[in-house]
XYZ file of C-alpha atoms in Angstrom:
134
model
C 0.000 0.000 0.000
C 2.804 2.402 0.855
C 4.532 1.493 -2.412
C 1.346 2.274 -4.365
C 0.921 5.592 -2.553
C 4.583 6.419 -3.123
C 4.218 5.562 -6.816
C 1.129 7.802 -7.204
C 2.826 10.731 -5.462
C 5.885 10.274 -7.650
C 3.780 10.300 -10.827
C 1.672 13.245 -9.665
C 4.569 15.414 -8.549
C 6.842 14.690 -11.489
C 4.711 16.856 -13.785
C 4.739 19.722 -11.288
C 8.492 19.463 -10.834
C 9.049 19.337 -14.612
C 6.864 22.409 -15.036
C 8.715 24.228 -12.246
C 12.060 23.402 -13.859
C 10.791 24.540 -17.271
C 9.485 27.742 -15.667
C 12.860 28.446 -14.034
C 14.653 27.816 -17.344
C 12.293 30.180 -19.170
C 12.803 32.828 -16.493
C 16.577 32.504 -16.904
C 16.204 32.863 -20.705
C 14.091 35.992 -20.244
C 16.708 37.493 -17.918
C 19.402 36.825 -20.529
C 17.185 38.360 -23.240
C 16.481 41.357 -21.001
C 20.200 41.920 -20.405
C 20.921 41.466 -24.112
C 18.246 44.033 -24.988
C 19.649 46.458 -22.407
C 23.121 46.060 -23.914
C 21.824 46.561 -27.466
C 19.910 49.703 -26.456
C 22.976 51.105 -24.710
C 25.099 50.426 -27.779
C 22.526 52.093 -30.055
C 22.363 55.103 -27.743
C 26.143 55.419 -27.841
C 26.105 55.185 -31.663
C 23.600 58.051 -31.768
C 25.695 60.134 -29.363
C 28.791 59.597 -31.512
C 26.867 60.502 -34.678
C 25.482 63.664 -33.078
C 29.003 64.584 -31.930
C 30.287 64.150 -35.474
C 27.490 66.318 -36.861
C 28.201 69.053 -34.298
C 31.940 68.802 -34.992
C 31.304 69.264 -38.721
C 29.027 72.208 -37.960
C 31.616 73.815 -35.667
C 34.401 73.155 -38.142
C 32.438 74.944 -40.864
C 31.483 77.761 -38.507
C 34.996 78.306 -37.174
C 36.557 78.238 -40.619
C 34.388 81.169 -41.707
C 36.313 84.467 -41.123
C 33.188 86.560 -40.621
C 32.275 84.417 -37.621
C 35.473 85.443 -35.856
C 34.958 89.113 -36.717
C 31.450 88.963 -35.293
C 32.690 87.172 -32.168
C 35.436 89.759 -31.746
C 32.789 92.506 -31.527
C 31.709 90.957 -28.230
C 34.866 89.336 -26.905
C 37.343 92.207 -27.373
C 35.391 94.792 -25.308
C 34.954 92.182 -22.621
C 38.704 91.537 -22.714
C 39.398 95.244 -22.302
C 37.010 95.363 -19.370
C 38.634 92.325 -17.706
C 42.058 93.940 -18.199
C 40.798 97.092 -16.494
C 39.336 95.028 -13.624
C 42.641 93.219 -13.107
C 44.691 96.437 -13.283
C 42.296 98.179 -10.890
C 42.374 95.247 -8.464
C 46.145 94.763 -8.528
C 47.287 98.379 -8.488
C 44.386 99.878 -6.530
C 43.404 102.568 -9.035
C 40.291 104.589 -8.337
C 38.553 103.360 -11.487
C 36.090 101.081 -9.642
C 35.538 98.956 -12.759
C 35.249 95.646 -10.929
C 31.477 95.872 -10.905
C 29.266 96.201 -13.959
C 26.389 98.659 -13.674
C 23.495 96.256 -14.343
C 22.661 92.614 -13.673
C 22.039 92.043 -17.387
C 25.560 93.208 -18.222
C 26.968 90.858 -15.567
C 25.021 87.934 -17.042
C 26.142 88.808 -20.575
C 29.776 89.043 -19.458
C 29.509 85.668 -17.725
C 28.000 84.131 -20.845
C 30.806 85.533 -22.987
C 33.424 84.063 -20.684
C 31.655 80.679 -20.802
C 31.404 80.871 -24.576
C 35.048 81.825 -24.948
C 36.449 79.059 -22.748
C 33.869 76.256 -23.019
C 33.333 76.462 -26.758
C 37.037 76.867 -27.407
C 37.809 73.900 -25.168
C 35.051 71.887 -26.817
C 36.408 72.641 -30.273
C 39.912 71.633 -29.196
C 38.511 68.391 -27.758
C 36.552 67.601 -30.899
C 39.606 68.282 -33.057
C 41.683 65.957 -30.884
C 39.067 63.198 -31.177
C 38.671 63.599 -34.940
C 42.432 63.454 -35.561
C 42.568 59.878 -34.245
């Protein structure tokens, strides 16, 4: 009787165990597929970033090779350079010029933007040129 009961339990549970094993295998396959998809999406994102960088580098190369661009930029950068020179001279030598402060908040913001443009864009262009030379 115990042998018959043992045999019936073995037959009844074998299907459940097989299904549980199949379910665990399928779950493992889905995890692998999920990781594979994540890797593929990351790679595609990086391809798009590289392509956008190349497009922007081509745009900047064309822009910076145009002489009128530099003349236009000089209209803004040169006066700012003169102002910064006056600020430094006034600060170092203690003249009574009081040029360290711009008269309006808008002028301060514009000066800050020019400094960012001058250094960040110039550094970005140098970086792009270094990458494209490889």
